[in-house]
């Protein structure tokens, strides 16, 4: 029996109170207890369910539940974002701090340092980031966005904030350049002008280089936008300006004139200097590289087309694709590196994007998997006038980030420590587990490390900026992601980091599809037949289960030993027998087509019922073929059982909508829009396969007589597509469907509407229709449904349960309008349901959808007595839960139960009769039968949970893990060790086990076994819940919900008191709805983009500690010393050392810029920086420490300059003394 958990705060007793009299509540109570409601009918007929009392029931006595959680425990904030930045556009690197910044098309900036240092910040405007520039070793970053705004970010705080912004009003920004150790930023524009911005004040200088002053007066055409700006390494007073049309201007900042101009016929894409400042290299649109010497600017010193063919005599060199960027980096002891992207020949159309490295005479082409967005060469020195000594190249691709090691001749790549490969295959589902068993992470890592890729560079990752410590919260966390290619990835998410532990490939249990063999699967899922839809994991027993889009379930067990064995598979028929005949009016109905000409032949090798000829109805065929030969399974998760749904009478299996596994019972249950299947994975047998409607009927299922299934059903399908649950809501204001296709595509394109499938009118209902239902047509659903008044036929066939009311008519007979009216009637126990749309495809529809209008074209009339509950869908199984509970109202002891929730808000409890002795579990059959207990809620059921009489959360029972393949015979002989997590049967449990059930609309708490509804809370009326979970925070349970309108709501348990309601995230993307999940300790996550996972917390305690958990982006580092140029080189090498930008660009000499040209916008970064540092004494200490660091840094620089001056003075003194000694004894006439 679980012991009461420790709690904080005052202990407030919660008593049951009478609600005030409300006429509307009376009507609701009448509706809930009417004979037609699912709850009432179930309770009246089977004696299993009590009446429901919203808001509580008077006279029910129970013990006080101590609820310690209050609203002060909750607060919503984002913690960290993992993954590859979605749609990257810009790249920058600080060579001293060794931090990397990536800008994106959505206005986001990711700043990366050493593992653990990963920061996300966002421009409020959402404009794309054009360019990023670090203030090297200053803890600041400048971003230029597509809305022509410059932003200055403060990186000296853990959450960067904008200090200043400068909005250009009349010109568009195209290029920015910030010289090292300068506070003046050069900004080039689309008009060809160059402006200068003071970084400290973020005010525009009056100094402007106009395009018409830069080019020659004789030039008649505009030079185009500025594509490059850089100061000369030799002389900081000279600025190199590159224009798009091929013009390069060498501008003298002091004299305000062009010192020289360079012209070339091809457009310029990029320019880079030689470190001596005497040469520069340009890349052009024809795939050529030109090297220019400042002494002879009339023509290029050297012109090469690296990937062009050798020209024939008298012919021009062959042009290639544009070289988008080139970098020219020198080495002291070897030839320079010339690195560029693009430039391949046009005749190699199939070549992948490439990066070319030219080192001496060697040319290496590195092909990339994705287009190159940007690249940067990492060099040893930040000074542009020294030998660069490049050691690595950072290449930013559209969907990846790689770093190439330049110090080795084969140019290997570094192993990336960041989780940049989350989207290696598109993510289709997620699961999040906090406070896992502590040994799991080490076990999974030890298995996964054996399968890591080889061939990486043996050097350490070069991006090592920032500082990070473990923090105070160190409980283990694991994130699991399912992918479109069938792979599963386990991630260590402890302490707000993310590192991959282990990868499982589920597709290995299936045969590879040969050419022409995959048509059948493609008809169902079109692509990605192995895509993962649902994940169920029990960390304690290490049982892992997945369901895929091709209607299969795989159960895995964990083992440390490799085995070679055959994969056991089961095929399950799960059929929904309510007819769905769409028959047009007689005068408009076209002739019945020939089915044999419209059904092409499809086959799956290895299946016993393969369709070999056209026109033959598919039956008992799975979508995929399980391997039949022995398979080698490495250590880790090994397939224990594969369960596949099969085609039934020509209809493809429906997607699985719910999944649950119990390691203690050895049972897996799953359901879809057709019904429920329960499988014993210990004995490898199907225990139950039943349509949803049959679950409501007599609990004595084994007295029914067998009935043959239909054999001659035919249909026409323009598009075979997996169908499943659609979530419908009473107000019909919105409708949502989820699809893994919408998650897997990186572009957010809408999912095309599926074509309706027409059923053949040659099969119908032959069962006699009761008189009570004579007034209802197939589209009429009354508000009252009498489920249990039908005397149904037994239909136990081959261990599967199917609907008893469906028999085939004579083949080929066309129905008359009178026949149609008879066939379209339904009995009290057979409500009509139309085909449901895909359960996993999410789209938001208006009240009148294309689907509904199409249906109206087939049906001329609709009844006005349509129920507010789902009139369009089958009743799908939406939630499953194994627990030791009370199956019936009069039970006095707990027993194994399976809670089943449906899309119509019905809850059914199925009793599991397991062998009493552990040894008999492997041989004796398990009995599974519905208990007859029904409960009811509004909307589709989402989740279940149970609490004991003290209010502590009860965990489902589980089996303690032991290696199934251990060679130790003694361990093999041990019995199964079960942990039941429930009170012993000898204790007087009474009426104090609480069951929490949450649906799309409301949450209810029932007391078992009396089945009295103690609490009910209508969570939303205008929207619906997408995700709900019962989680533990501060040793107390609460209900967490994520609503389609973007609200995150937390309710206490068991009283369902609202604790938190925050409008966090409007549902703009179905990816979020599909992947949002809560877990314990106040954690949650969702897939914010196709490549990124966003983690958040709803715990106030974690929000308070978050500042300590995040990494520092800036650490005080001494700027490396510049190489000593020597006295003579400093004297004659150029005027760069004496150039004063402040004197030239300041307001005193340059004046003020026009106010209409740019607008200065103060940012909140200064205030937020102080708040982020902390308040009170800690804030003062932080500010004092920063001031001391800056003062020490300035003193260090001053000391370095003083030492340099002293060295120069000593050299000068020594030289003067030697000169004096040389000439002191000479007479004047000897000179």
Coordinates of N, CA and C in Angstrom, one line a residue, residues 232-320:
X232 N 40.8 47.4 -44.8 CA 42.1 46.8 -45.2 C 42.9 46.3 -44.0
X233 N 43.4 45.1 -44.1 CA 44.2 44.6 -43.0 C 45.5 45.4 -42.8
X234 N 45.9 46.0 -43.8 CA 47.1 46.8 -43.8 C 46.9 48.2 -43.2
X235 N 45.7 48.8 -43.6 CA 45.4 50.2 -43.2 C 43.9 50.3 -42.9
X236 N 43.6 50.5 -41.6 CA 42.2 50.6 -41.1 C 41.5 51.8 -41.7
X237 N 42.2 52.7 -42.3 CA 41.6 53.9 -42.9 C 41.1 53.7 -44.3
X238 N 41.3 52.5 -44.8 CA 40.8 52.2 -46.2 C 39.7 51.1 -46.1
X239 N 38.6 51.4 -46.8 CA 37.5 50.5 -46.8 C 37.3 49.9 -48.2
X240 N 37.1 48.6 -48.3 CA 36.8 47.9 -49.6 C 35.3 47.7 -49.7
X241 N 34.7 48.3 -50.8 CA 33.3 48.2 -51.0 C 33.1 47.4 -52.3
X242 N 32.3 46.3 -52.2 CA 32.0 45.5 -53.4 C 30.5 45.7 -53.7
X243 N 30.3 46.0 -55.0 CA 28.9 46.1 -55.6 C 28.6 44.9 -56.4
X244 N 27.3 44.7 -56.5 CA 26.8 43.5 -57.1 C 27.2 43.4 -58.6
X245 N 27.3 44.5 -59.3 CA 27.5 44.4 -60.8 C 29.0 44.1 -61.1
X246 N 29.8 43.9 -60.1 CA 31.2 43.6 -60.4 C 32.2 44.7 -60.1
X247 N 31.7 45.8 -59.6 CA 32.6 47.0 -59.3 C 33.1 46.8 -57.8
X248 N 34.4 47.1 -57.7 CA 35.0 47.1 -56.3 C 35.7 48.5 -56.2
X249 N 35.4 49.1 -55.0 CA 35.9 50.5 -54.8 C 36.8 50.4 -53.5
X250 N 38.0 50.9 -53.6 CA 38.9 51.0 -52.4 C 38.8 52.4 -51.9
X251 N 38.1 52.7 -50.8 CA 37.7 54.0 -50.4 C 38.6 54.5 -49.3
X252 N 39.1 55.7 -49.4 CA 40.0 56.3 -48.4 C 39.0 57.1 -47.5
X253 N 38.9 56.6 -46.2 CA 38.0 57.2 -45.3 C 38.4 58.6 -44.9
X254 N 39.7 58.9 -44.8 CA 40.1 60.2 -44.4 C 39.9 61.3 -45.5
X255 N 40.3 61.0 -46.7 CA 40.2 61.9 -47.8 C 38.8 61.9 -48.4
X256 N 38.0 60.9 -48.1 CA 36.6 60.8 -48.6 C 36.6 60.7 -50.1
X257 N 37.5 59.8 -50.6 CA 37.5 59.6 -52.1 C 37.9 58.2 -52.4
X258 N 37.7 57.8 -53.6 CA 38.0 56.4 -54.0 C 39.5 56.4 -54.4
X259 N 40.3 55.6 -53.7 CA 41.7 55.5 -54.1 C 41.9 54.7 -55.3
X260 N 41.1 53.6 -55.5 CA 41.2 52.9 -56.8 C 39.8 52.2 -57.0
X261 N 39.6 51.8 -58.2 CA 38.4 51.1 -58.6 C 38.7 49.9 -59.5
X262 N 37.9 48.8 -59.3 CA 38.1 47.6 -60.0 C 36.8 47.2 -60.7
X263 N 36.9 46.8 -62.0 CA 35.7 46.4 -62.7 C 35.9 45.0 -63.3
X264 N 34.8 44.2 -63.2 CA 34.8 42.9 -63.8 C 33.4 42.6 -64.4
X265 N 33.4 41.8 -65.4 CA 32.2 41.6 -66.2 C 31.1 40.8 -65.5
X266 N 31.5 39.9 -64.6 CA 30.6 39.1 -63.9 C 30.2 39.6 -62.5
X267 N 29.0 39.3 -62.1 CA 28.5 39.8 -60.8 C 29.4 39.2 -59.6
X268 N 29.6 40.0 -58.6 CA 30.3 39.6 -57.4 C 29.4 39.0 -56.3
X269 N 29.8 37.9 -55.7 CA 29.1 37.4 -54.6 C 29.8 37.6 -53.3
X270 N 31.1 37.5 -53.3 CA 31.8 37.7 -52.0 C 33.3 38.1 -52.3
X271 N 33.9 38.7 -51.2 CA 35.3 39.1 -51.3 C 36.0 38.7 -50.0
X272 N 37.3 38.4 -50.1 CA 38.1 38.2 -48.9 C 39.5 38.6 -49.1
X273 N 40.1 39.2 -48.1 CA 41.5 39.8 -48.1 C 42.5 38.7 -47.9
X274 N 43.7 38.9 -48.5 CA 44.9 38.3 -48.0 C 45.4 39.1 -46.8
X275 N 46.0 38.4 -45.8 CA 46.2 39.0 -44.5 C 47.2 40.2 -44.6
X276 N 48.0 40.2 -45.7 CA 49.0 41.3 -45.8 C 48.3 42.6 -46.3
X277 N 47.1 42.5 -46.8 CA 46.4 43.7 -47.3 C 46.8 44.2 -48.6
X278 N 47.5 43.3 -49.4 CA 48.0 43.8 -50.7 C 47.1 43.1 -51.8
X279 N 46.4 42.0 -51.5 CA 45.6 41.3 -52.5 C 44.3 41.0 -51.9
X280 N 43.3 40.8 -52.8 CA 42.0 40.3 -52.3 C 41.4 39.4 -53.4
X281 N 40.6 38.5 -53.0 CA 40.0 37.5 -53.9 C 38.5 37.7 -54.0
X282 N 37.9 37.6 -55.2 CA 36.5 37.7 -55.5 C 35.9 36.5 -56.0
X283 N 34.7 36.1 -55.7 CA 33.9 35.0 -56.3 C 32.8 35.6 -57.1
X284 N 32.6 34.9 -58.3 CA 31.6 35.5 -59.3 C 30.5 34.6 -59.6
X285 N 29.6 35.1 -60.4 CA 28.4 34.3 -60.7 C 28.7 33.3 -61.8
X286 N 29.8 33.4 -62.5 CA 30.1 32.4 -63.6 C 31.0 31.3 -63.1
X287 N 31.1 31.2 -61.7 CA 31.9 30.1 -61.1 C 33.4 30.4 -61.2
X288 N 33.8 31.6 -61.3 CA 35.2 32.0 -61.4 C 35.7 32.7 -60.1
X289 N 37.0 32.6 -59.9 CA 37.6 33.3 -58.8 C 38.7 34.2 -59.4
X290 N 38.6 35.5 -58.9 CA 39.6 36.4 -59.4 C 40.5 36.9 -58.3
X291 N 41.8 37.0 -58.5 CA 42.7 37.5 -57.5 C 43.2 38.9 -58.0
X292 N 43.1 39.9 -57.2 CA 43.4 41.3 -57.6 C 44.6 41.8 -56.7
X293 N 45.5 42.5 -57.3 CA 46.6 43.2 -56.7 C 46.3 44.7 -56.7
X294 N 46.5 45.3 -55.5 CA 46.2 46.7 -55.4 C 47.2 47.6 -56.3
X295 N 48.3 47.0 -56.6 CA 49.3 47.8 -57.4 C 48.9 47.8 -58.9
X296 N 48.1 46.8 -59.4 CA 47.7 46.8 -60.8 C 46.2 46.5 -60.8
X297 N 45.3 47.4 -60.5 CA 43.9 47.2 -60.5 C 43.2 47.1 -61.8
X298 N 43.9 47.3 -62.9 CA 43.3 47.3 -64.2 C 42.7 46.0 -64.6
X299 N 43.4 44.9 -64.2 CA 42.9 43.6 -64.6 C 43.3 42.6 -63.4
X300 N 42.6 41.5 -63.3 CA 42.9 40.6 -62.2 C 44.2 40.0 -62.4
X301 N 44.9 39.8 -61.2 CA 46.2 39.2 -61.2 C 46.1 37.7 -61.6
X302 N 45.0 37.1 -61.2 CA 44.8 35.7 -61.6 C 43.3 35.4 -61.7
X303 N 42.9 34.6 -62.7 CA 41.6 34.2 -62.9 C 41.5 32.7 -63.1
X304 N 40.7 32.0 -62.2 CA 40.5 30.6 -62.3 C 39.0 30.2 -62.2
X305 N 38.7 29.1 -63.0 CA 37.4 28.5 -62.8 C 37.6 27.1 -62.3
X306 N 37.6 26.9 -61.0 CA 38.1 25.7 -60.4 C 37.5 24.4 -60.9
X307 N 36.2 24.5 -61.2 CA 35.5 23.3 -61.6 C 35.1 23.3 -63.1
X308 N 35.7 24.3 -63.8 CA 35.4 24.4 -65.3 C 36.3 23.5 -66.1
X309 N 35.9 23.1 -67.3 CA 36.7 22.3 -68.1 C 37.8 23.2 -68.8
X310 N 38.9 22.6 -69.1 CA 40.0 23.3 -69.8 C 39.5 23.9 -71.1
X311 N 39.6 25.1 -71.4 CA 39.1 25.7 -72.6 C 40.0 25.3 -73.8
X312 N 39.3 25.1 -74.9 CA 40.0 24.9 -76.2 C 40.6 26.2 -76.7
X313 N 41.6 26.0 -77.6 CA 42.2 27.2 -78.1 C 41.2 28.1 -78.8
X314 N 41.3 29.4 -78.5 CA 40.5 30.4 -79.1 C 39.1 30.4 -78.5
X315 N 38.8 29.6 -77.5 CA 37.4 29.6 -76.9 C 37.5 30.1 -75.5
X316 N 36.4 30.6 -75.0 CA 36.3 31.1 -73.7 C 36.1 29.9 -72.7
X317 N 36.5 30.1 -71.5 CA 36.4 29.0 -70.5 C 34.9 28.7 -70.2
X318 N 34.6 27.5 -70.0 CA 33.2 27.1 -69.7 C 32.8 27.7 -68.4
X319 N 31.6 28.3 -68.3 CA 31.1 28.9 -67.1 C 30.4 27.8 -66.2
X320 N 30.5 28.0 -64.9 CA 29.9 27.1 -64.0 C 28.9 27.8 -63.1

